[in-house]
Short mmCIF file of C-alpha atoms and ligand atoms in Angstrom, two decimals:
data_model
loop_
_atom_site.label_atom_id
_atom_site.label_comp_id
_atom_site.label_asym_id
_atom_site.label_seq_id
_atom_site.Cartn_x
_atom_site.Cartn_y
_atom_site.Cartn_z
CA VAL A 280 0.00 0.00 0.00
CA VAL A 281 1.61 3.28 -1.15
CA LYS A 282 0.80 6.75 0.22
CA ASN A 283 2.49 9.93 -1.01
CA GLY A 284 4.95 7.79 -2.97
CA LYS A 285 6.00 5.79 0.12
CA ILE A 286 5.17 2.23 1.17
CA VAL A 287 3.07 2.40 4.34
CA GLY A 288 1.95 -1.22 4.51
CA TYR A 289 1.03 -4.41 2.68
CA ASN A 290 -2.16 -6.27 1.84
CA VAL A 291 -1.42 -9.93 2.46
CA THR A 292 -3.55 -12.67 0.90
CA GLY A 293 -3.09 -16.45 1.01
CA ASN A 294 -3.56 -19.69 2.92
CA LYS A 295 -1.14 -21.83 4.90
CA GLN A 296 -1.94 -25.30 6.14
CA TRP A 297 -0.51 -26.94 9.30
CA ILE A 298 0.49 -24.17 11.68
CA SER A 299 1.52 -25.22 15.20
CA ASN A 300 -0.55 -23.18 17.68
CA GLY A 301 -2.30 -21.71 14.64
CA GLY A 302 -5.68 -21.72 16.37
CA VAL A 303 -4.53 -20.23 19.67
CA ALA A 304 -1.70 -17.75 18.99
CA ASP A 305 -2.03 -13.96 19.22
CA LEU A 306 0.91 -13.20 16.94
CA TYR A 307 2.04 -14.95 13.74
CA THR A 308 5.16 -14.70 11.60
CA VAL A 309 4.05 -15.04 7.97
CA LEU A 310 6.30 -15.47 4.93
CA ALA A 311 4.70 -13.68 1.98
CA LEU A 312 5.77 -12.51 -1.44
CA ALA A 313 6.36 -8.73 -1.29
CA PRO A 314 7.25 -6.67 -4.40
CA GLY A 315 10.92 -6.94 -3.36
CA GLY A 316 10.76 -10.73 -2.84
CA PRO A 317 9.76 -13.18 -0.08
CA SER A 318 9.56 -11.34 3.26
CA TRP A 319 8.45 -12.07 6.83
CA PHE A 320 5.58 -10.13 8.39
CA LEU A 321 4.17 -10.01 11.89
CA VAL A 322 0.44 -10.62 11.64
CA GLU A 323 -1.82 -10.09 14.63
CA ARG A 324 -4.79 -12.31 15.35
CA ASN A 325 -7.29 -9.45 15.46
CA MET A 326 -6.33 -8.00 12.05
CA GLU A 327 -9.24 -7.83 9.62
CA GLY A 328 -9.33 -10.64 7.05
CA PHE A 329 -7.28 -13.03 9.20
CA VAL A 330 -9.07 -16.32 9.98
CA PRO A 331 -7.50 -19.32 11.78
CA GLY A 332 -8.86 -22.70 10.63
CA LYS A 333 -10.13 -25.71 12.57
CA HIS A 334 -7.89 -27.73 14.88
CA GLU A 335 -6.56 -30.79 13.03
CA ASP A 336 -7.36 -34.26 14.44
CA LYS A 337 -3.87 -35.77 14.39
CA HIS A 338 -2.10 -39.15 14.67
CA GLY A 339 0.17 -37.87 17.49
CA ILE A 340 1.13 -34.73 19.45
CA ARG A 341 -2.58 -34.43 20.02
CA LEU A 342 -2.21 -31.81 22.76
CA SER A 343 -0.47 -29.48 20.33
CA ASN A 344 -2.87 -27.25 18.44
CA THR A 345 -2.42 -27.38 14.66
CA ALA A 346 -4.58 -25.28 12.35
CA GLY A 347 -4.57 -23.74 8.89
CA LEU A 348 -4.54 -19.96 8.43
CA SER A 349 -6.39 -17.89 5.91
CA LEU A 350 -5.46 -14.29 5.06
CA ASP A 351 -7.75 -12.32 2.81
CA GLY A 352 -6.34 -8.86 2.04
CA VAL A 353 -5.03 -8.48 5.60
CA TYR A 354 -3.54 -4.99 5.96
CA VAL A 355 -0.14 -5.23 7.65
CA PRO A 356 1.62 -1.94 8.49
CA LYS A 357 5.16 -1.39 7.25
CA GLU A 358 6.50 -1.56 10.83
CA ASN A 359 5.52 -5.25 10.87
CA LEU A 360 7.97 -6.13 8.09
CA ILE A 361 10.62 -8.14 9.96
CA GLY A 362 14.12 -6.77 9.38
CA GLU A 363 12.63 -3.65 7.72
CA VAL A 364 13.87 -4.63 4.24
CA GLU A 365 11.90 -6.66 1.68
CA GLY A 366 13.28 -9.77 0.01
CA ARG A 367 15.32 -11.23 2.85
CA GLY A 368 12.73 -13.83 3.81
CA LEU A 369 14.37 -16.97 2.46
CA LEU A 370 17.76 -16.09 3.94
CA GLN A 371 16.11 -15.35 7.28
CA ALA A 372 14.26 -18.67 7.10
CA GLN A 373 17.50 -20.54 6.36
CA ALA A 374 19.19 -18.85 9.31
CA VAL A 375 16.35 -19.90 11.61
CA PHE A 376 16.42 -23.49 10.29
CA GLY A 377 20.01 -23.76 11.54
CA TYR A 378 18.54 -23.61 15.07
CA THR A 379 15.05 -25.02 14.71
CA ARG A 380 16.18 -28.16 12.90
CA LEU A 381 18.59 -28.80 15.74
CA MET A 382 15.70 -28.30 18.16
CA VAL A 383 13.56 -30.90 16.36
CA ALA A 384 16.60 -33.19 16.30
CA ALA A 385 16.63 -32.95 20.10
CA PHE A 386 12.90 -33.85 20.19
CA GLY A 387 13.68 -37.00 18.20
CA LEU A 388 16.63 -37.85 20.42
CA GLY A 389 14.70 -37.41 23.66
CA ALA A 390 11.56 -39.25 22.59
CA GLY A 391 13.57 -42.04 20.97
CA TRP A 392 15.63 -42.52 24.12
CA GLU A 393 12.53 -42.63 26.31
CA ALA A 394 11.23 -45.49 24.15
CA VAL A 395 14.56 -47.36 24.38
CA GLU A 396 14.69 -46.88 28.15
CA GLN A 397 11.17 -48.26 28.51
CA ALA A 398 12.16 -51.30 26.46
CA VAL A 399 15.39 -51.89 28.42
CA ARG A 400 13.55 -51.76 31.75
CA TYR A 401 10.74 -53.99 30.53
CA SER A 402 13.14 -56.55 29.06
CA GLN A 403 14.66 -57.21 32.49
CA GLN A 404 11.30 -58.18 33.97
CA ARG A 405 9.82 -60.20 31.15
CA ILE A 406 10.83 -63.84 31.49
CA GLN A 407 10.71 -65.97 28.36
CA ALA A 408 12.27 -69.38 27.73
CA GLY A 409 13.77 -69.52 31.22
CA GLY A 410 15.31 -66.07 31.46
CA PRO A 411 14.78 -62.33 31.05
CA LEU A 412 14.54 -60.96 27.51
CA SER A 413 17.38 -58.59 28.37
CA ASP A 414 19.75 -61.60 28.34
CA LYS A 415 18.77 -62.73 24.86
CA GLN A 416 21.03 -61.48 22.07
CA GLY A 417 18.50 -62.10 19.32
CA TYR A 418 16.27 -59.62 21.13
CA THR A 419 18.71 -57.01 22.46
CA HIS A 420 20.98 -56.90 19.39
CA LYS A 421 18.00 -56.37 17.10
CA LEU A 422 15.44 -54.35 19.04
CA ILE A 423 17.51 -52.33 21.52
CA VAL A 424 21.28 -51.99 21.03
CA PRO A 425 21.24 -50.68 17.41
CA HIS A 426 18.80 -47.95 18.43
CA ALA A 427 20.83 -46.91 21.47
CA VAL A 428 23.90 -46.70 19.22
CA ARG A 429 22.19 -44.66 16.50
CA LEU A 430 20.71 -42.29 19.08
CA GLU A 431 24.09 -41.72 20.70
CA ALA A 432 25.67 -41.04 17.30
CA ALA A 433 22.93 -38.49 16.69
CA ARG A 434 23.54 -37.00 20.14
CA ALA A 435 27.24 -36.56 19.36
CA TYR A 436 26.36 -34.84 16.08
CA ILE A 437 23.70 -32.58 17.63
CA GLU A 438 26.07 -31.47 20.38
CA GLU A 439 28.93 -30.84 17.98
CA THR A 440 26.66 -28.67 15.81
CA ALA A 441 25.18 -26.87 18.83
CA ASN A 442 28.65 -26.10 20.17
CA ARG A 443 29.68 -24.67 16.82
CA LEU A 444 26.56 -22.49 16.72
CA ASP A 445 27.26 -21.34 20.28
CA GLY A 446 30.79 -20.52 19.16
CA GLY A 447 29.34 -18.03 16.67
CA GLU A 448 29.58 -20.07 13.45
CA HIS A 449 26.99 -19.43 10.77
CA GLY A 450 25.90 -21.28 7.65
CA LEU A 451 25.53 -24.68 9.32
CA GLN A 452 22.40 -25.61 7.36
CA THR A 453 23.86 -28.91 6.18
CA GLU A 454 24.90 -29.84 9.71
CA GLY A 455 21.47 -28.85 11.07
CA SER A 456 19.86 -31.03 8.41
CA ILE A 457 22.11 -34.01 9.19
CA ALA A 458 21.32 -33.64 12.89
CA LYS A 459 17.57 -33.43 12.28
CA TYR A 460 17.44 -36.24 9.74
CA SER A 461 19.59 -38.62 11.76
CA ALA A 462 18.10 -38.03 15.21
CA THR A 463 14.46 -38.09 14.12
CA GLU A 464 14.84 -41.15 11.90
CA ALA A 465 16.78 -42.93 14.67
CA GLY A 466 14.16 -41.94 17.26
CA ASN A 467 11.26 -43.01 15.07
CA ARG A 468 12.82 -46.41 14.38
CA ALA A 469 13.65 -46.83 18.07
CA ALA A 470 10.04 -46.13 19.06
CA GLU A 471 8.74 -48.57 16.44
CA ASP A 472 10.98 -51.32 17.80
CA ALA A 473 10.15 -50.43 21.41
CA ILE A 474 6.56 -51.48 20.65
CA GLN A 475 7.93 -54.73 19.24
CA ALA A 476 10.17 -55.17 22.29
CA LEU A 477 7.16 -54.98 24.62
CA GLY A 478 5.21 -57.50 22.54
CA GLY A 479 1.44 -57.34 23.04
CA TYR A 480 1.79 -54.82 25.87
CA GLY A 481 3.63 -52.46 23.54
CA TYR A 482 0.54 -52.36 21.37
CA THR A 483 -1.71 -51.17 24.19
CA ARG A 484 -2.33 -47.69 25.54
CA ASP A 485 -1.42 -48.87 29.06
CA PHE A 486 2.26 -48.61 28.15
CA PRO A 487 3.78 -45.33 26.94
CA VAL A 488 5.70 -46.65 23.93
CA GLU A 489 2.59 -46.65 21.75
CA LYS A 490 2.10 -42.93 22.44
CA ILE A 491 5.79 -42.16 21.94
CA LYS A 492 5.62 -43.82 18.53
CA ARG A 493 2.66 -41.68 17.49
CA ASP A 494 4.19 -38.47 18.88
CA ILE A 495 7.66 -38.93 17.44
CA LYS A 496 6.57 -39.50 13.84
CA ILE A 497 5.95 -35.80 13.28
CA THR A 498 9.64 -35.05 13.85
CA CYS A 499 10.37 -36.82 10.53
CA ILE A 500 7.82 -34.57 8.81
CA TYR A 501 7.82 -31.01 10.10
CA GLU A 502 10.66 -28.50 9.87
CA GLY A 503 11.55 -30.25 6.59
CA THR A 504 10.71 -33.90 5.86
CA SER A 505 13.39 -36.58 5.95
CA GLU A 506 13.42 -36.64 2.15
CA ILE A 507 13.89 -32.87 1.95
CA MET A 508 16.71 -33.29 4.49
CA GLU A 509 18.36 -35.91 2.26
CA MET A 510 18.13 -33.45 -0.63
CA THR A 511 19.51 -30.57 1.44
CA ILE A 512 22.38 -32.65 2.83
CA TYR A 513 23.32 -33.88 -0.63
CA ARG A 514 23.21 -30.37 -2.12
CA GLY A 515 25.40 -28.88 0.60
CA ARG A 516 28.10 -31.52 0.49
CA TRP A 517 28.03 -32.08 -3.27
CA GLN A 518 29.23 -28.50 -3.65
CA GLU A 519 32.09 -29.23 -1.23
CA HIS A 520 32.99 -32.38 -3.17
CA LEU A 521 33.18 -30.42 -6.43
CA LYS A 522 34.98 -27.42 -4.94
CA THR A 523 37.70 -29.56 -3.33
CA ARG A 524 37.95 -31.97 -6.29
CA GLY A 525 36.96 -34.86 -4.08
CA ARG A 526 39.28 -34.01 -1.17
CA TYR A 527 36.52 -32.95 1.24
CA TYR A 528 35.93 -36.39 2.76
CA ALA A 529 39.38 -37.77 1.93
CA ASP A 530 40.91 -35.08 4.18
CA ILE A 531 38.62 -35.95 7.08
CA ALA A 532 39.47 -39.63 6.50
CA ASP A 533 43.18 -38.76 6.93
CA ARG A 534 42.24 -37.09 10.21
CA MET A 535 40.46 -40.29 11.27
CA ASP A 536 43.50 -42.43 10.47
CA ALA A 537 45.60 -40.14 12.67
CA LEU A 538 42.99 -40.42 15.43
CA HIS A 539 43.05 -44.22 15.12
CA ASP A 540 46.83 -44.15 15.65
CA ARG A 541 46.33 -42.16 18.85
CA ASN A 542 43.27 -44.07 20.04
CA PRO A 543 42.35 -47.37 18.37
CA ASN A 544 39.19 -47.80 20.50
CA VAL A 545 36.82 -45.19 19.09
CA GLY A 546 36.01 -46.60 15.64
CA ALA A 547 38.12 -43.99 13.84
CA ARG A 548 39.54 -46.58 11.43
CA SER A 549 36.03 -47.62 10.36
CA ALA A 550 34.93 -43.98 10.18
CA GLY A 551 37.86 -43.35 7.84
CA LEU A 552 36.79 -46.32 5.69
CA ALA A 553 33.24 -44.93 5.58
CA LEU A 554 34.50 -41.49 4.51
CA ARG A 555 36.83 -42.86 1.82
CA ALA A 556 34.09 -45.11 0.46
CA LEU A 557 31.77 -42.09 0.40
CA ALA A 558 34.33 -39.96 -1.45
CA ALA A 559 34.78 -42.76 -4.02
CA VAL A 560 31.02 -43.18 -4.52
CA MET A 561 30.53 -39.42 -4.94
CA GLU A 562 33.36 -39.22 -7.45
CA GLU A 563 31.94 -42.11 -9.49
CA CYS A 564 28.57 -40.31 -9.48
CA ARG A 565 30.29 -37.18 -10.78
CA LEU A 566 32.19 -39.04 -13.50
CA GLN A 567 29.06 -40.82 -14.69
CA LYS A 568 26.80 -37.76 -14.16
CA LEU A 569 24.48 -39.87 -12.00
CA THR A 570 23.14 -37.01 -9.93
CA ARG A 571 20.64 -36.46 -12.73
CA HIS A 572 18.74 -39.26 -10.94
CA GLN A 573 16.96 -37.86 -7.91
CA THR A 574 17.12 -41.23 -6.17
CA VAL A 575 20.93 -41.14 -6.35
CA THR A 576 21.06 -37.70 -4.76
CA PHE A 577 18.77 -38.71 -1.88
CA LYS A 578 20.80 -41.87 -1.22
CA LEU A 579 23.97 -39.80 -1.22
CA GLY A 580 22.29 -37.61 1.39
CA ARG A 581 21.82 -40.67 3.59
CA PHE A 582 25.40 -41.91 3.08
CA ILE A 583 26.73 -38.44 3.93
CA ALA A 584 24.71 -38.35 7.15
CA LEU A 585 26.06 -41.79 8.13
CA ALA A 586 29.70 -40.99 7.39
CA GLU A 587 29.60 -37.61 9.13
CA GLN A 588 28.00 -39.02 12.25
CA ALA A 589 30.58 -41.80 12.28
CA TYR A 590 33.55 -39.45 12.38
CA VAL A 591 31.94 -36.94 14.74
CA PHE A 592 31.01 -39.77 17.13
CA SER A 593 34.55 -41.19 16.99
CA GLU A 594 36.03 -37.80 17.78
CA ALA A 595 33.56 -37.21 20.61
CA ALA A 596 34.22 -40.68 22.08
CA ALA A 597 37.96 -39.93 22.10
CA LYS A 598 37.55 -36.83 24.27
CA GLU A 599 38.88 -36.91 27.80
CA LYS A 600 35.65 -35.62 29.23
CA TYR A 601 32.20 -36.27 27.79
CA SER A 602 29.36 -33.80 27.79
CA GLU A 603 27.06 -33.99 30.81
CA SER A 604 24.25 -35.39 28.66
CA VAL A 605 26.15 -38.65 28.05
CA ARG A 606 24.93 -41.25 30.53
CA PHE A 607 27.49 -43.94 29.70
CA ASP A 608 31.07 -44.57 30.73
CA VAL A 609 34.03 -44.41 28.36
CA GLN A 610 33.96 -48.15 27.70
CA ALA A 611 30.30 -48.12 26.64
CA TRP A 612 30.44 -44.92 24.59
CA GLN A 613 33.54 -46.03 22.73
CA ALA A 614 31.93 -49.40 21.96
CA MET A 615 28.92 -47.52 20.59
CA ALA A 616 31.17 -45.34 18.43
CA ARG A 617 32.87 -48.48 17.05
CA ILE A 618 29.54 -50.15 16.28
CA PHE A 619 28.19 -47.07 14.52
CA ALA A 620 31.32 -46.54 12.43
CA ARG A 621 31.43 -50.20 11.32
CA ASP A 622 27.76 -50.05 10.30
CA ALA A 623 28.29 -46.79 8.41
CA ALA A 624 31.31 -48.15 6.51
CA LEU A 625 29.46 -51.36 5.61
CA ALA A 626 26.33 -49.51 4.45
CA ILE A 627 28.24 -47.13 2.19
CA ALA A 628 30.70 -49.71 0.82
CA ALA A 629 27.92 -52.20 0.04
CA GLU A 630 25.09 -49.93 -1.05
CA GLY A 631 27.18 -47.27 -2.82
CA PRO A 632 28.43 -49.44 -5.69
CA ALA A 633 25.01 -51.14 -5.89
CA MET A 634 23.39 -47.71 -6.27
CA VAL A 635 25.88 -46.68 -8.97
CA LEU A 636 25.39 -49.92 -10.88
CA GLY A 637 21.64 -49.58 -10.58
CA ALA A 638 21.76 -46.23 -12.36
CA SER A 639 24.48 -46.93 -14.95
CA ASP A 640 26.19 -49.58 -17.07
CA GLY A 641 29.02 -50.29 -14.67
CA ALA A 642 30.62 -49.30 -11.41
CA GLY A 643 34.16 -49.01 -12.85
CA GLY A 644 36.89 -49.19 -10.24
CA LEU A 645 34.43 -48.41 -7.48
CA TYR A 646 34.38 -51.96 -6.10
CA SER A 647 38.03 -51.78 -5.15
CA ALA A 648 37.89 -48.08 -4.24
CA VAL A 649 35.34 -48.69 -1.47
CA ASN A 650 37.74 -51.24 0.00
CA MET A 651 35.14 -53.82 0.97
CA GLU A 652 37.80 -56.24 2.15
CA GLU A 653 38.93 -53.88 4.90
CA VAL A 654 35.38 -52.84 5.68
CA GLN A 655 34.54 -56.52 6.25
CA ALA A 656 37.70 -57.05 8.31
CA ALA A 657 36.71 -54.08 10.49
CA GLN A 658 33.53 -55.92 11.50
CA LYS A 659 35.63 -58.08 13.81
CA GLY A 660 34.57 -57.56 17.41
CA MET A 661 31.06 -56.39 16.53
CA THR A 662 29.17 -59.01 18.55
CA ALA A 663 31.36 -58.53 21.61
CA ASP A 664 30.78 -54.76 21.43
CA MET A 665 27.04 -55.28 21.18
CA ASP A 666 27.16 -57.64 24.17
CA LEU A 667 28.98 -54.94 26.12
CA VAL A 668 26.46 -52.24 25.18
CA ALA A 669 23.53 -54.52 26.07
CA ALA A 670 25.06 -55.12 29.51
CA LYS A 671 25.72 -51.40 30.06
CA LEU A 672 22.16 -50.52 29.08
CA LYS A 673 20.88 -52.95 31.70
CA GLN A 674 23.09 -51.36 34.35
CA THR A 675 22.12 -47.83 33.37
CA PHE A 676 18.35 -48.36 33.09
CA LYS A 677 17.50 -50.85 35.80
CA ALA A 678 14.05 -52.42 36.01
CA LYS A 679 11.86 -50.31 38.29
C1 LIG B 716 1.50 -31.27 13.17
C2 LIG B 716 2.14 -30.34 12.19
C3 LIG B 716 2.63 -29.11 12.60
C4 LIG B 716 3.21 -28.24 11.68
N1 LIG B 716 3.63 -27.00 12.09
C5 LIG B 716 4.04 -26.11 11.17
C6 LIG B 716 4.31 -24.75 11.53
O1 LIG B 716 4.18 -24.37 12.69
N2 LIG B 716 4.71 -23.89 10.57
C7 LIG B 716 4.85 -24.28 9.28
O2 LIG B 716 5.20 -23.45 8.44
N3 LIG B 716 4.61 -25.55 8.89
C8 LIG B 716 4.20 -26.46 9.81
N4 LIG B 716 3.91 -27.75 9.42
C9 LIG B 716 4.05 -28.09 8.01
C10 LIG B 716 5.16 -29.09 7.77
O3 LIG B 716 6.41 -28.47 7.84
C11 LIG B 716 4.88 -29.73 6.40
O4 LIG B 716 3.74 -30.55 6.54
C12 LIG B 716 6.05 -30.53 5.90
O5 LIG B 716 7.13 -29.69 5.61
C13 LIG B 716 5.71 -31.34 4.66
O6 LIG B 716 5.09 -30.55 3.70
P1 LIG B 716 3.71 -31.05 3.05
O7 LIG B 716 2.79 -31.41 4.15
O8 LIG B 716 3.30 -30.02 2.09
O9 LIG B 716 4.10 -32.39 2.31
P2 LIG B 716 4.65 -32.56 0.84
O10 LIG B 716 5.69 -31.52 0.57
O11 LIG B 716 3.52 -32.68 -0.11
O12 LIG B 716 5.37 -33.96 0.99
C14 LIG B 716 4.72 -35.22 0.83
C15 LIG B 716 5.81 -36.27 0.62
O13 LIG B 716 6.54 -35.99 -0.57
C16 LIG B 716 7.91 -35.83 -0.29
N5 LIG B 716 8.44 -34.76 -1.14
C17 LIG B 716 8.12 -33.46 -1.10
N6 LIG B 716 8.81 -32.77 -2.03
C18 LIG B 716 9.57 -33.67 -2.69
C19 LIG B 716 10.50 -33.57 -3.76
N7 LIG B 716 10.79 -32.42 -4.34
N8 LIG B 716 11.10 -34.70 -4.17
C20 LIG B 716 10.83 -35.88 -3.59
N9 LIG B 716 9.97 -36.04 -2.58
C21 LIG B 716 9.35 -34.94 -2.13
C22 LIG B 716 7.97 -35.48 1.18
O14 LIG B 716 9.21 -35.83 1.76
C23 LIG B 716 6.84 -36.30 1.75
O15 LIG B 716 7.26 -37.62 1.98
C24 LIG B 716 3.34 -28.63 10.34
C25 LIG B 716 2.86 -29.89 9.93
C26 LIG B 716 2.26 -30.73 10.83
C27 LIG B 716 1.73 -32.06 10.33
#
């Protein structure tokens, strides 16, 4: 709206579905297309033409109000343009995502861990075939230990990213996306298997895991779905791969080899194998121009998240003092870091060439470049490490 040649306000029109607290808030931040580009506006509930929609009947987080919003020519004064300059909306949104994605990552981590804890406690009381479920490897090593490991890898990554943000770093969108994607997917899978771990009881409303499973699912959807995260992660790191001519992950792998020489207990060797396999897969994708296939780019996003968590977890597990949020001793956390890094290396070395072959006529020298022989050799000790983690989980989360 222009008066005497000057912008005095804006008439905003449009609809937006799925707004948390949409039906109950007094103040809304709305991204709208201004003449100068996408811009954020503060919209007040009582402004004319603004109508919140009905509360959605949802699968989970049922106490959280979610409603659509409708704006029909809502007059918003110029003072309500956030940042006072038009066209900065997408950059502002990206900057906020750096924090909010980390926040949702923490939701996934916390809810996922609650489900695992419930399962660990339950498994010590439930007697089957002459002993507690917590003593049965087929149960613990499938339904509990892998989830605890993935959640701790995500924790290490979240904390590393949070510390960097606290240290004043900017532009950590890729890291925020890796944290969100990894923690929420790990938490969601953990909650799913916690239901399985409780058997029939897990399927009832008398036990909390059923509710956790419903509540946690949203973390894989809002603030950017897991698929959009895979795309974002791929885009961010693909640029690094091109800019450094493939050295980006090879350099970190060198760092991991040096860490392994100093401390052979934190999975750094396997993390290095994962990173080198990733660099080789990315380079083969570049040579064969395979990123024209969207499925390849999304899978690369997943491999990147695995390899980055592996090295960040190894580095964190090698520290003299762990963060106060870590509830395990050095022995347990280092075993978890080893398990995660082995899994990451195996996933990338096995699935990477398969993905390349699936989208092309051949995988070239990729089979030897991913070094499957060493990746397999690095699996030695896996069962013993999982036994150790299962025992530590029992000690840490005793039956009530
Ligand atoms: C409970 C709840 C609360 C929410 N709160 C807010 C809020 O406060 N503020 C807000 O702005 N939004 C909010 N949202 C919106 C939320 O962020 C979106 O629902 C989410 O980003 C997914 O968008 P969509 O629903 O349009 O799904 P779509 O984008 O249609 O996605 C559907 C499926 O397609 C996939 N997909 C989408 N694009 C592509 C692509 N290019 N290539 C391949 N696959 C693709 C997705 O990953 C997904 O699996 C909320 C949603 C819910 C359910």
